[in-house]
Amino acid sequence: MIRLSRRTLLGLAMLAVATGALRPVAAKAAALPKARLAGLEATLRALLPKGIAIARIGHLYLASAKLDSQGLTRTLRLVQGFGAPDTMQADADRERIATRIRHDFERDRLVAVDGWILARTEARLCAICVLASAPEAGAGE
Amino acid sequence: MISDGRAVPEGSRIECDLCIIGGGAAGITLAREFLSSGAKVLILESGGLEADADTQNLYDGPQDGIPYPDTLYSSRLRFLGGTTNHWGAWCAPWKESDFHQRSWALNSGWPIALSDIEPYYRKAFALCRLQDDGDWTWDGEAWARRLGLETSLKGSSFEARVSQRSYPKFETERFSFARAYHKDLEASRMVEVLLHANATELVADRGGSNIAAVKVACLSGNRFTVRAGTYVLATGGIENARLLLASRSARPNGIGNEFDNVGRYFMDHIFVPEAARFFPQTARPDDFQLYLPNELDQSVVYCHIGTPDAFLKKERMKDSYIALFPHFDPDYLEASESEGVNSLNETIQGLKLGKLPRDLADKLLDIMTDVDDVVVSLYRKVAYGGIPVLYYDCMVRIDPTPMRESRITLTDEVDALGMPRAKLTWAVHDRDKADIARLINRFGREIGRLNLGRIQNLFDPAQPFRDDLHIGWHHMGTTRMSRDPRVGVVDRNCRVHSVGNLYIAGSSVFRTSGSGTPTMMIVALALRLADHLRTERSIR
């Protein structure tokens, strides 16, 4: 298991963003309304077991060698349709994400991040949370 | 009867029909089959009725290759009952596919099938003191129903694989073959156990095709010989090879070693603790209770997450399983051990029995002064049904690849009896490490697909094994069974290919380590060998 400080993780993730490939998607993520971001975080917390640090997964996914800008963009589109966590739509949002994650597991679309064996979608969603929480990363766009 | 080899006069010769060398699970099982026969059977046992350091020291020997996680001195026991004197006592039968040749598994396949062993299973279950109530006995789902527990992994690629502990719940003392069958051996007129009697060499006859005698030595100094019509070597996976290799007076390379196979293919089950962590979706301890030790009636059962045949075929893997070890949420665990919570539990227990505790005032005071832990504990009970589980450590057991390079050889150094010491060179195939990683990945996929939680892999196949690697103390494979004498040491009846009257009992004849436990198979094979000796060697 990789042991990196939070500061190092953030640095690595932001370096990946700053080097270019992820800048467009970072900008779009940063533009997510706060309610949508809160909705996404709530969904991830509900879907992932206690013990998985969403931010850490997101940082490491972004810092990994395979910069997945197209995949992140596609997943971001899914999030852009999210409602706020306290709306009627929240359950439907969660179900949609859960289905997509299940399909990933069924079809072997898995990624390994910090040892975690995750559905590609959930790793991307963690990364989007990180990008959306760090608006300065996309500020140059 | 049980006698002391140290009392046998120097230079004397003992005659018998069957000489069994070694009084462990295999030797005792075999001897029991002749308790009331007309044949004179002698067990040569190196140790006494208890462990002693000088005898145990005869086992000592060097090691090289990849670091084996235990010593030759301490990974087995040299007194009556053998290694069953300190075994874990978990038993599980083997399955049919364990005997098959798998195109993707190097050196797999046996010259016998499960159908050759199955007729002896029932008796083996009884000898190992296992509950045997029919087909459901080894069915994980049946146990789940009986225990009222979830199988949780239903619908996954994995199976709940049952192990049963050899000593029933009501027995407080650990089960060993010596303790269990001491009286049978002592009372027999036809079977004699000679304690403190070490076989130091098998002496072949002039033609070299039969064993003419066994040289025996005691640490007290006396030496004598035993002559028998038939000999069975049952001293364990290391010593069987050692004695064959050390028997060089007629054959310079040792008995049965015409093709340099004696001592090779040494295997032990590999256990990787904390290979992964399983974080469950819900913290309720009951959800995976089936995969922890459970008691029912007189039995203790333990299910592991096993790999069924379809999975092995699809993934091109050898057998393996995952054992779970819960790590409880420390916040709740601490609360559950507080004085207030203990007082509350004792008060509730008392009320259930219709009486108040004598020190009720003290207990109430404990509860009041510890009210925060009491609240946490009550919440835990209501919300989770017990102490919530934070994660499960996943220990992976893998069926090792039999490798020629993994072997027992002899050293120039000799033990107190003048016998060359055994040396272990342990090798593990890279593929085995890759299989561990693959198993974790597949487990992670299934756990995610069923939305049961997520897996964090902690095992890196590119790295050497960590220091916490376990082995099963299951020494196997050094006199492996084969149809062709060029690739093994014993035939399908456990007879040494090149010797007419020498047989081997025990896990050294295993070709692969199988999905079950070794002792069950050792016992079943010994029972089968007894049948063979009755019919083919006329020992009745």
XYZ file of C-alpha atoms in Angstrom:
681
model
C 0.000 0.000 0.000
C 1.313 3.442 -0.881
C 1.727 5.752 2.099
C 1.633 9.408 1.102
C 0.749 12.498 3.062
C -2.373 14.447 2.215
C -0.238 17.355 1.047
C 1.789 15.096 -1.289
C -1.378 13.565 -2.664
C -2.886 16.920 -3.378
C 0.342 18.047 -4.983
C 0.511 15.007 -7.238
C -3.111 15.270 -8.224
C -2.882 18.926 -9.007
C 0.339 18.389 -10.933
C -1.527 15.916 -13.103
C -4.265 18.468 -13.652
C -1.867 21.283 -14.306
C 0.090 19.324 -16.896
C -2.837 19.723 -19.198
C -4.726 16.576 -19.985
C -7.223 16.991 -17.172
C -7.659 20.759 -17.290
C -10.943 20.811 -19.249
C -12.632 18.258 -17.012
C -11.171 19.923 -13.904
C -12.734 23.197 -14.952
C -16.123 21.577 -15.503
C -15.938 19.792 -12.174
C -15.031 23.025 -10.430
C -18.108 24.568 -11.930
C -20.416 22.008 -10.331
C -22.934 23.648 -8.037
C -22.194 23.016 -4.369
C -25.456 21.119 -3.923
C -24.537 18.707 -6.695
C -21.130 18.120 -5.174
C -22.747 17.491 -1.817
C -25.136 15.072 -3.534
C -22.249 13.221 -5.124
C -20.328 12.971 -1.873
C -23.399 11.714 -0.043
C -23.962 9.083 -2.737
C -20.383 7.877 -2.556
C -20.483 7.714 1.233
C -23.629 5.615 1.007
C -22.230 3.281 -1.630
C -18.761 2.745 -0.243
C -18.060 1.055 3.066
C -16.749 2.967 6.034
C -12.985 2.880 5.785
C -12.607 4.176 2.242
C -11.389 7.764 2.168
C -13.019 9.316 -0.872
C -10.539 12.175 -1.132
C -7.526 9.881 -0.911
C -8.898 7.618 -3.634
C -9.643 10.651 -5.778
C -6.191 12.135 -5.352
C -4.432 8.867 -6.111
C -6.614 8.184 -9.115
C -5.762 11.583 -10.529
C -2.094 11.103 -9.765
C -1.954 7.691 -11.397
C -0.155 7.253 -14.680
C -3.277 6.605 -16.675
C -4.817 10.018 -17.028
C -8.369 9.235 -17.837
C -9.706 12.561 -19.146
C -12.323 11.101 -21.492
C -13.645 8.714 -18.860
C -13.759 11.461 -16.269
C -15.626 13.704 -18.688
C -18.227 10.998 -19.353
C -18.692 10.340 -15.659
C -18.927 14.039 -14.938
C -21.876 14.275 -17.336
C -23.656 11.794 -15.137
C -23.043 13.964 -12.086
C -24.122 17.133 -13.807
C -27.653 15.775 -13.810
C -27.625 15.189 -10.058
C -30.076 16.856 -7.706
C -29.291 18.162 -4.247
C -29.021 15.481 -1.556
C -32.299 16.452 0.072
C -34.411 16.346 -3.100
C -36.634 13.562 -4.393
C -34.103 12.966 -7.146
C -31.355 11.908 -4.730
C -32.552 8.304 -4.463
C -32.784 7.980 -8.220
C -29.289 9.464 -8.591
C -27.921 6.982 -6.107
C -29.629 4.093 -7.860
C -28.231 5.166 -11.209
C -24.722 5.294 -9.844
C -25.131 2.002 -7.997
C -26.286 0.301 -11.193
C -23.362 1.655 -13.130
C -20.943 0.512 -10.437
C -22.499 -2.958 -10.405
C -22.135 -3.156 -14.178
C -18.474 -2.215 -13.846
C -17.910 -5.066 -11.416
C -19.841 -7.488 -13.625
C -17.883 -6.505 -16.715
C -14.512 -6.447 -15.003
C -14.097 -2.689 -15.458
C -12.040 -2.475 -12.310
C -9.249 -0.215 -11.158
C -6.772 -0.667 -8.337
C -6.171 2.490 -6.326
C -4.075 2.303 -3.170
C -4.822 -1.435 -3.184
C -8.581 -0.881 -3.296
C -10.320 -2.944 -5.913
C -12.891 -0.493 -7.206
C -15.334 -0.061 -10.023
C -13.959 2.360 -12.572
C -16.976 4.595 -12.111
C -16.524 4.964 -8.361
C -12.837 5.780 -8.712
C -13.718 8.442 -11.273
C -16.413 9.838 -9.021
C -13.900 10.135 -6.172
C -11.588 11.989 -8.570
C -14.392 14.326 -9.600
C -15.039 15.123 -5.937
C -11.401 16.144 -5.603
C -11.467 18.252 -8.756
C -14.708 19.913 -7.733
C -13.365 20.726 -4.272
C -10.218 22.375 -5.643
C -11.527 25.112 -7.934
C -8.165 26.795 -8.207
C -6.887 23.815 -10.212
C -9.136 24.629 -13.100
C -8.859 28.370 -12.749
C -6.458 28.730 -15.622
C -9.011 27.372 -18.069
C 1.262 -53.509 24.011
C 3.570 -50.577 24.520
C 7.215 -51.333 25.350
C 10.480 -49.466 25.696
C 13.083 -49.950 22.991
C 15.825 -49.014 25.434
C 15.226 -52.372 27.154
C 15.872 -54.363 23.968
C 19.269 -56.100 24.309
C 22.116 -54.764 22.189
C 22.558 -56.627 18.920
C 19.291 -58.559 19.190
C 16.899 -59.167 16.330
C 13.133 -58.764 16.479
C 10.945 -60.615 13.978
C 7.461 -59.511 12.920
C 5.081 -59.636 9.980
C 4.650 -55.919 9.560
C 7.043 -53.245 10.755
C 5.608 -49.728 10.805
C 8.231 -47.037 11.250
C 6.640 -44.031 12.928
C 3.755 -43.714 15.392
C 1.913 -40.646 14.108
C -1.511 -40.371 12.481
C -0.553 -42.683 9.594
C 1.275 -45.313 11.671
C -1.362 -45.506 14.394
C -4.231 -45.658 11.885
C -2.512 -48.454 10.018
C -1.623 -50.416 13.161
C -5.177 -50.159 14.502
C -6.359 -52.086 11.456
C -4.397 -55.106 12.688
C -5.214 -54.931 16.403
C -7.116 -58.188 16.391
C -5.451 -59.822 13.412
C -3.219 -62.870 13.535
C -0.249 -60.879 12.285
C 2.509 -59.584 14.504
C 2.814 -55.846 13.973
C 5.552 -53.656 15.375
C 5.538 -49.855 15.481
C 8.984 -48.323 15.857
C 8.464 -44.957 17.523
C 11.423 -42.645 18.010
C 9.982 -40.794 20.996
C 8.239 -41.720 24.185
C 4.810 -40.767 25.442
C 5.844 -37.141 25.981
C 8.149 -34.748 24.171
C 11.800 -34.683 25.165
C 14.478 -32.364 23.877
C 17.116 -34.950 22.966
C 14.728 -36.903 20.765
C 13.267 -33.748 19.251
C 16.799 -32.616 18.438
C 17.106 -35.542 15.998
C 14.796 -33.479 13.764
C 17.048 -30.440 13.616
C 18.568 -29.508 10.289
C 19.593 -26.554 8.129
C 17.502 -24.730 5.553
C 18.095 -22.686 2.442
C 16.087 -21.550 -0.563
C 13.363 -19.056 0.187
C 12.951 -18.613 3.949
C 10.694 -21.331 5.344
C 8.742 -19.765 8.206
C 9.633 -22.427 10.768
C 12.503 -24.749 11.648
C 12.814 -28.453 10.949
C 13.146 -28.820 14.727
C 9.862 -27.228 15.734
C 7.501 -27.716 12.806
C 6.789 -31.349 13.787
C 6.826 -33.492 16.908
C 8.796 -36.661 17.543
C 6.904 -38.742 20.103
C 3.947 -41.120 20.036
C 1.125 -39.416 18.161
C 3.622 -37.411 16.118
C 2.589 -34.012 14.912
C -1.054 -34.615 15.914
C 0.219 -33.696 19.376
C 0.204 -30.037 18.339
C -1.990 -29.860 15.256
C -4.798 -27.396 14.698
C -7.169 -30.372 14.318
C -9.227 -28.813 11.525
C -10.326 -31.424 9.012
C -11.871 -31.231 5.559
C -12.173 -33.886 2.870
C -10.653 -33.571 -0.568
C -12.742 -33.269 -3.691
C -12.674 -35.151 -6.941
C -10.919 -32.475 -8.955
C -7.974 -32.482 -6.519
C -6.875 -35.718 -8.195
C -7.295 -34.480 -11.778
C -4.523 -33.368 -14.017
C -5.065 -29.702 -14.790
C -3.434 -28.529 -17.968
C -2.655 -25.178 -16.356
C -1.217 -26.597 -13.127
C 2.351 -27.877 -13.299
C 2.903 -31.437 -11.978
C -0.767 -31.901 -11.085
C -2.793 -35.121 -11.306
C -2.731 -38.312 -9.266
C -2.625 -41.933 -10.443
C -5.666 -42.544 -8.226
C -9.088 -40.901 -8.102
C -11.336 -39.772 -5.294
C -13.327 -42.970 -5.832
C -10.266 -44.898 -4.598
C -10.314 -42.937 -1.350
C -14.018 -42.399 -0.752
C -14.715 -45.898 0.622
C -12.388 -44.982 3.507
C -13.763 -41.528 4.245
C -16.467 -42.575 6.685
C -13.995 -44.490 8.786
C -11.505 -41.637 8.538
C -14.168 -39.191 9.792
C -14.788 -41.463 12.766
C -11.081 -41.864 13.538
C -10.660 -38.091 13.416
C -13.752 -37.767 15.671
C -15.721 -35.697 13.215
C -19.470 -35.374 13.154
C -20.767 -37.281 10.171
C -24.477 -36.981 9.581
C -24.573 -37.629 5.874
C -24.123 -35.557 2.775
C -24.802 -32.220 4.414
C -21.805 -32.638 6.729
C -19.460 -30.854 4.336
C -22.030 -28.546 2.745
C -21.558 -24.901 3.726
C -25.099 -23.891 2.831
C -26.515 -26.735 4.903
C -24.467 -25.567 7.884
C -25.669 -22.007 7.326
C -29.291 -23.211 7.505
C -28.636 -25.244 10.621
C -26.836 -22.357 12.293
C -29.461 -19.836 11.156
C -26.808 -17.744 9.416
C -26.549 -16.043 6.066
C -24.286 -17.576 3.439
C -23.782 -13.979 2.205
C -21.724 -15.104 -0.768
C -24.615 -16.947 -2.396
C -24.671 -16.070 -6.073
C -20.931 -15.420 -6.154
C -18.196 -17.456 -7.862
C -17.066 -18.688 -4.444
C -18.320 -21.378 -2.102
C -18.547 -21.805 1.658
C -16.080 -24.605 2.349
C -16.540 -26.446 5.610
C -13.808 -27.511 8.015
C -14.627 -29.367 11.192
C -12.496 -29.492 14.278
C -11.363 -32.921 15.300
C -12.125 -32.712 18.924
C -15.746 -32.151 19.765
C -16.924 -29.250 21.850
C -17.279 -31.275 25.006
C -13.645 -32.394 24.951
C -11.468 -29.842 26.626
C -8.219 -31.593 25.860
C -6.848 -31.345 22.358
C -7.270 -34.480 20.293
C -4.111 -36.371 19.367
C -3.900 -39.825 17.848
C -1.749 -41.035 20.752
C -4.180 -39.886 23.431
C -7.182 -41.170 21.487
C -5.814 -44.607 20.668
C -3.277 -45.255 23.410
C -5.556 -47.752 25.161
C -6.202 -49.706 21.950
C -2.488 -50.027 21.350
C -1.726 -50.888 24.948
C -4.387 -53.593 25.093
C -3.443 -55.298 21.827
C -1.546 -58.566 21.912
C -0.647 -58.472 18.235
C 0.421 -54.856 17.881
C 3.459 -53.729 19.823
C 4.641 -50.137 20.033
C 8.341 -49.919 20.737
C 9.107 -46.471 22.143
C 12.477 -44.699 21.945
C 13.371 -46.890 18.947
C 14.805 -44.958 15.989
C 15.052 -46.520 12.553
C 18.432 -45.417 11.225
C 18.707 -47.453 8.043
C 16.630 -49.672 5.796
C 18.848 -52.546 4.726
C 18.106 -53.929 1.275
C 18.678 -57.601 0.457
C 21.409 -58.713 -1.926
C 19.381 -58.198 -5.047
C 18.237 -54.855 -3.724
C 14.610 -55.535 -4.559
C 13.376 -56.070 -0.985
C 14.095 -54.726 2.457
C 15.776 -57.361 4.590
C 15.930 -55.487 7.908
C 15.726 -52.153 9.663
C 18.598 -50.962 11.798
C 17.354 -49.453 15.041
C 19.185 -47.267 17.538
C 18.196 -45.778 20.887
C 19.635 -42.607 22.347
C 20.544 -44.696 25.405
C 23.092 -46.470 23.199
C 21.655 -49.905 22.400
C 21.239 -50.922 18.777
C 19.296 -53.822 17.326
C 17.569 -54.900 14.108
C 14.010 -55.644 13.089
C 13.158 -58.118 10.350
C 9.686 -58.129 8.852
C 7.873 -59.461 5.830
C 6.560 -55.993 5.031
C 7.736 -52.536 6.017
C 5.801 -49.292 6.085
C 7.558 -45.991 6.416
C 5.315 -43.504 8.246
C 7.614 -40.881 9.728
C 6.307 -37.751 8.007
C 7.089 -35.726 4.914
C 10.679 -34.932 5.828
C 11.828 -38.041 7.684
C 10.442 -40.502 5.127
C 12.728 -38.993 2.521
C 15.605 -38.685 4.989
C 15.529 -42.382 5.919
C 15.321 -43.497 2.275
C 18.231 -41.237 1.302
C 20.276 -42.335 4.309
C 19.814 -46.042 3.506
C 22.864 -46.185 1.261
C 24.675 -49.416 2.106
C 23.156 -51.336 -0.824
C 22.183 -48.402 -3.011
C 24.506 -45.401 -2.954
C 21.735 -42.940 -3.867
C 19.379 -44.326 -1.264
C 16.432 -46.689 -1.407
C 13.823 -45.969 -4.080
C 15.909 -43.161 -5.519
C 16.841 -44.608 -8.911
C 15.470 -41.550 -10.685
C 16.508 -38.884 -8.189
C 12.959 -38.272 -6.993
C 13.296 -38.991 -3.264
C 13.115 -35.768 -1.280
C 11.996 -33.674 -4.233
C 8.669 -31.841 -4.672
C 8.546 -30.789 -1.022
C 5.400 -28.760 -0.443
C 3.634 -27.005 2.388
C 0.414 -25.050 2.300
C 1.160 -21.355 2.022
C -0.901 -19.036 4.203
C -0.602 -15.328 3.549
C -2.082 -13.412 6.477
C -3.466 -9.947 5.829
C -3.233 -10.503 2.097
C -6.210 -8.177 1.842
C -8.778 -6.372 3.932
C -12.451 -6.797 3.369
C -14.483 -3.758 4.406
C -18.097 -4.915 4.605
C -20.959 -2.744 3.459
C -22.714 -3.259 6.766
C -20.924 -3.606 10.089
C -23.276 -6.299 11.435
C -21.092 -9.128 12.724
C -23.733 -11.748 11.886
C -23.452 -11.140 8.139
C -20.230 -13.135 7.855
C -20.472 -15.191 11.029
C -20.629 -18.356 8.903
C -17.002 -17.701 7.974
C -15.852 -17.713 11.598
C -15.728 -20.723 13.953
C -19.235 -21.778 15.018
C -20.441 -24.366 17.482
C -23.482 -26.538 17.003
C -24.436 -29.538 19.099
C -21.087 -31.244 19.658
C -19.367 -29.877 16.554
C -17.160 -26.926 15.859
C -17.227 -25.857 12.222
C -15.406 -23.171 10.325
C -16.251 -22.157 6.777
C -13.736 -20.622 4.450
C -14.359 -18.826 1.195
C -13.336 -21.535 -1.234
C -12.766 -21.785 -4.953
C -15.163 -24.186 -6.707
C -14.135 -26.187 -9.768
C -15.884 -23.891 -12.251
C -13.926 -20.944 -10.868
C -10.604 -22.801 -11.026
C -11.229 -23.853 -14.586
C -12.252 -20.398 -15.708
C -9.422 -18.619 -13.952
C -6.884 -21.398 -14.618
C -5.877 -21.441 -10.997
C -5.050 -24.058 -8.390
C -7.177 -24.502 -5.324
C -7.157 -21.794 -2.704
C -9.352 -20.279 -0.058
C -9.758 -17.122 1.976
C -10.211 -17.149 5.749
C -11.713 -14.110 7.450
C -10.583 -12.612 10.743
C -12.782 -9.788 12.063
C -11.417 -6.497 13.325
C -14.020 -4.880 15.476
C -14.582 -1.177 15.676
C -12.180 -0.163 18.485
C -14.553 2.495 19.869
C -17.256 -0.066 20.471
C -14.828 -2.775 21.519
C -13.425 -0.576 24.272
C -16.900 0.263 25.511
C -17.879 -3.398 25.588
C -15.050 -4.187 27.995
C -15.797 -1.449 30.538
C -16.773 -2.140 34.130
C -20.187 -0.519 33.701
C -21.046 -2.698 30.719
C -19.890 -5.830 32.540
C -22.047 -4.905 35.538
C -25.033 -4.282 33.261
C -24.562 -7.650 31.539
C -24.252 -9.474 34.862
C -27.364 -7.748 36.205
C -29.347 -8.673 33.071
C -28.119 -12.274 33.285
C -29.170 -12.405 36.942
C -32.617 -11.025 36.135
C -33.036 -13.587 33.364
C -32.422 -16.294 35.959
C -34.894 -14.623 38.284
C -32.484 -13.328 40.910
C -30.830 -10.035 41.610
C -27.074 -9.910 42.039
C -25.945 -9.727 45.674
C -23.877 -6.633 45.018
C -26.648 -4.883 43.113
C -25.852 -1.474 44.614
C -22.234 -1.694 43.474
C -23.289 -2.797 40.032
C -25.767 0.075 39.681
C -23.039 2.472 40.748
C -20.719 0.987 38.089
C -23.421 1.444 35.469
C -24.093 5.045 36.480
C -20.442 6.072 36.599
C -19.828 4.397 33.254
C -22.984 5.607 31.584
C -21.302 6.717 28.338
C -19.915 3.244 27.618
C -23.223 1.680 28.629
C -25.074 3.859 26.110
C -22.558 3.009 23.368
C -22.876 -0.664 24.184
C -26.686 -0.603 24.118
C -26.667 1.293 20.832
C -24.242 -1.269 19.403
C -26.567 -4.106 20.361
C -29.632 -2.463 18.838
C -27.964 -1.136 15.699
C -25.599 -3.949 14.828
C -26.575 -6.978 16.880
C -23.090 -7.064 18.386
C -19.776 -5.281 18.207
C -19.631 -3.741 14.718
C -16.963 -5.046 12.379
C -14.638 -2.462 10.893
C -13.027 -4.877 8.464
C -11.985 -8.493 8.047
C -8.382 -9.498 7.525
C -8.267 -11.932 4.635
C -5.768 -14.758 4.960
C -5.205 -16.633 1.719
C -4.271 -20.314 1.633
C -2.938 -21.594 -1.632
C -2.223 -25.049 -2.998
C 1.506 -24.805 -3.840
C 2.925 -25.910 -7.175
C 4.997 -29.095 -6.741
C 8.542 -28.167 -7.803
C 11.551 -30.452 -8.222
C 13.797 -27.742 -6.817
C 11.906 -27.749 -3.531
C 13.538 -30.610 -1.714
C 14.967 -32.501 1.222
C 18.605 -33.555 0.970
C 21.142 -34.899 3.453
C 23.925 -32.915 5.062
C 27.387 -34.051 6.097
C 26.509 -33.275 9.687
C 25.119 -36.222 11.637
C 22.715 -36.376 14.582
C 23.291 -38.072 17.938
C 22.588 -41.449 16.353
C 25.059 -40.901 13.518
C 22.375 -40.316 10.907
C 22.901 -37.509 8.368
C 20.653 -34.557 9.145
C 17.966 -33.448 6.698
C 18.278 -30.142 4.906
C 15.290 -28.291 3.471
C 15.581 -26.205 0.326
C 12.173 -24.617 -0.047
C 11.012 -23.192 -3.356
C 7.740 -21.539 -4.273
C 6.703 -21.036 -7.881
C 6.174 -17.448 -9.057
C 2.848 -18.584 -10.418
C 1.650 -19.270 -6.865
C 2.214 -15.651 -5.913
C 0.482 -14.499 -9.058
C -2.446 -16.764 -8.151
C -2.723 -15.179 -4.715
C -2.975 -11.742 -6.313
C -5.481 -13.024 -8.845
C -7.621 -14.621 -6.153
C -7.772 -11.343 -4.233
C -8.702 -9.488 -7.392
C -11.482 -11.968 -8.159
C -12.730 -11.822 -4.593
C -12.759 -8.029 -4.827
C -14.786 -8.209 -7.998
C -17.379 -10.551 -6.491
C -17.684 -8.606 -3.243
C -18.210 -5.422 -5.243
C -20.659 -7.029 -7.677
C -22.815 -8.320 -4.835
C -22.487 -4.951 -3.085
C -21.176 -6.630 0.044
C -18.314 -4.172 0.507
C -14.901 -3.501 -0.995
C -11.525 -5.223 -0.851
C -8.190 -3.578 -0.284
C -5.367 -5.709 -1.622
C -2.235 -5.706 0.533
C -0.338 -8.412 -1.356
C 2.267 -7.605 -3.980
C 3.360 -10.643 -6.002
C 6.464 -8.816 -7.190
C 7.805 -8.615 -3.629
C 9.276 -11.440 -1.528
C 6.877 -12.949 0.987
C 6.536 -10.849 4.126
C 7.957 -12.099 7.416
C 4.489 -12.941 8.684
C 4.022 -15.697 6.089
C 2.564 -18.858 7.614
C 2.869 -22.433 6.519
C 0.589 -25.266 7.542
C 3.310 -27.479 9.032
C 2.034 -29.815 6.317
C 5.159 -31.475 4.924
C 4.155 -33.117 1.679
C 5.321 -34.556 -1.617
C 8.838 -35.893 -0.977
C 8.037 -39.497 -1.989
C 5.284 -38.655 -4.441
C 2.953 -41.187 -5.977
C 3.273 -41.895 -9.697
C 2.263 -44.389 -12.311
C 5.674 -44.092 -13.950
C 8.680 -44.949 -11.712
C 10.730 -42.284 -13.481
C 8.649 -39.429 -12.075
C 7.774 -40.582 -8.576
C 8.732 -42.820 -5.686
C 5.652 -44.911 -4.839
C 2.992 -46.542 -6.994
C -0.772 -46.135 -6.660
C -0.746 -48.569 -3.734
C 1.937 -46.572 -1.934
C 4.585 -49.241 -2.568
C 8.063 -47.974 -3.367
C 8.396 -48.627 -7.114
C 11.663 -50.493 -6.943
C 11.154 -52.384 -3.665
C 8.746 -55.299 -3.290
C 8.026 -55.082 0.431
C 8.370 -51.395 1.291
C 5.390 -49.048 1.495
C 5.027 -45.432 2.496
C 2.167 -43.936 4.505
C 1.623 -40.250 5.100
C 1.658 -36.979 3.255
C 5.014 -37.588 1.572
C 3.118 -39.599 -1.070
C 0.884 -36.624 -1.964
C 1.291 -35.385 -5.512
C -0.525 -32.158 -4.775
C -1.669 -30.642 -1.531
C -5.395 -30.682 -2.297
C -8.355 -28.596 -1.231
C -8.971 -30.431 2.030
C -6.681 -30.953 4.974
C -3.738 -33.363 4.951
C -4.563 -35.400 8.066
C -7.924 -36.554 6.709
C -6.175 -37.785 3.566
C -3.286 -39.338 5.518
C -5.795 -41.335 7.565
C -7.885 -42.371 4.541
C -4.771 -43.430 2.618
C -3.522 -45.431 5.622
C -6.855 -47.263 5.804
C -6.614 -48.000 2.102
C -3.057 -49.238 2.528
C -4.210 -51.578 5.324
C -6.724 -53.118 2.924
C -4.020 -53.547 0.327
C -1.640 -55.203 2.804
C -4.388 -57.602 3.851
C -5.099 -58.707 0.308
C -1.740 -58.377 -1.424
C 0.685 -59.098 1.419
C -1.580 -61.529 3.295
C -1.236 -59.652 6.545
C -4.376 -60.727 8.342
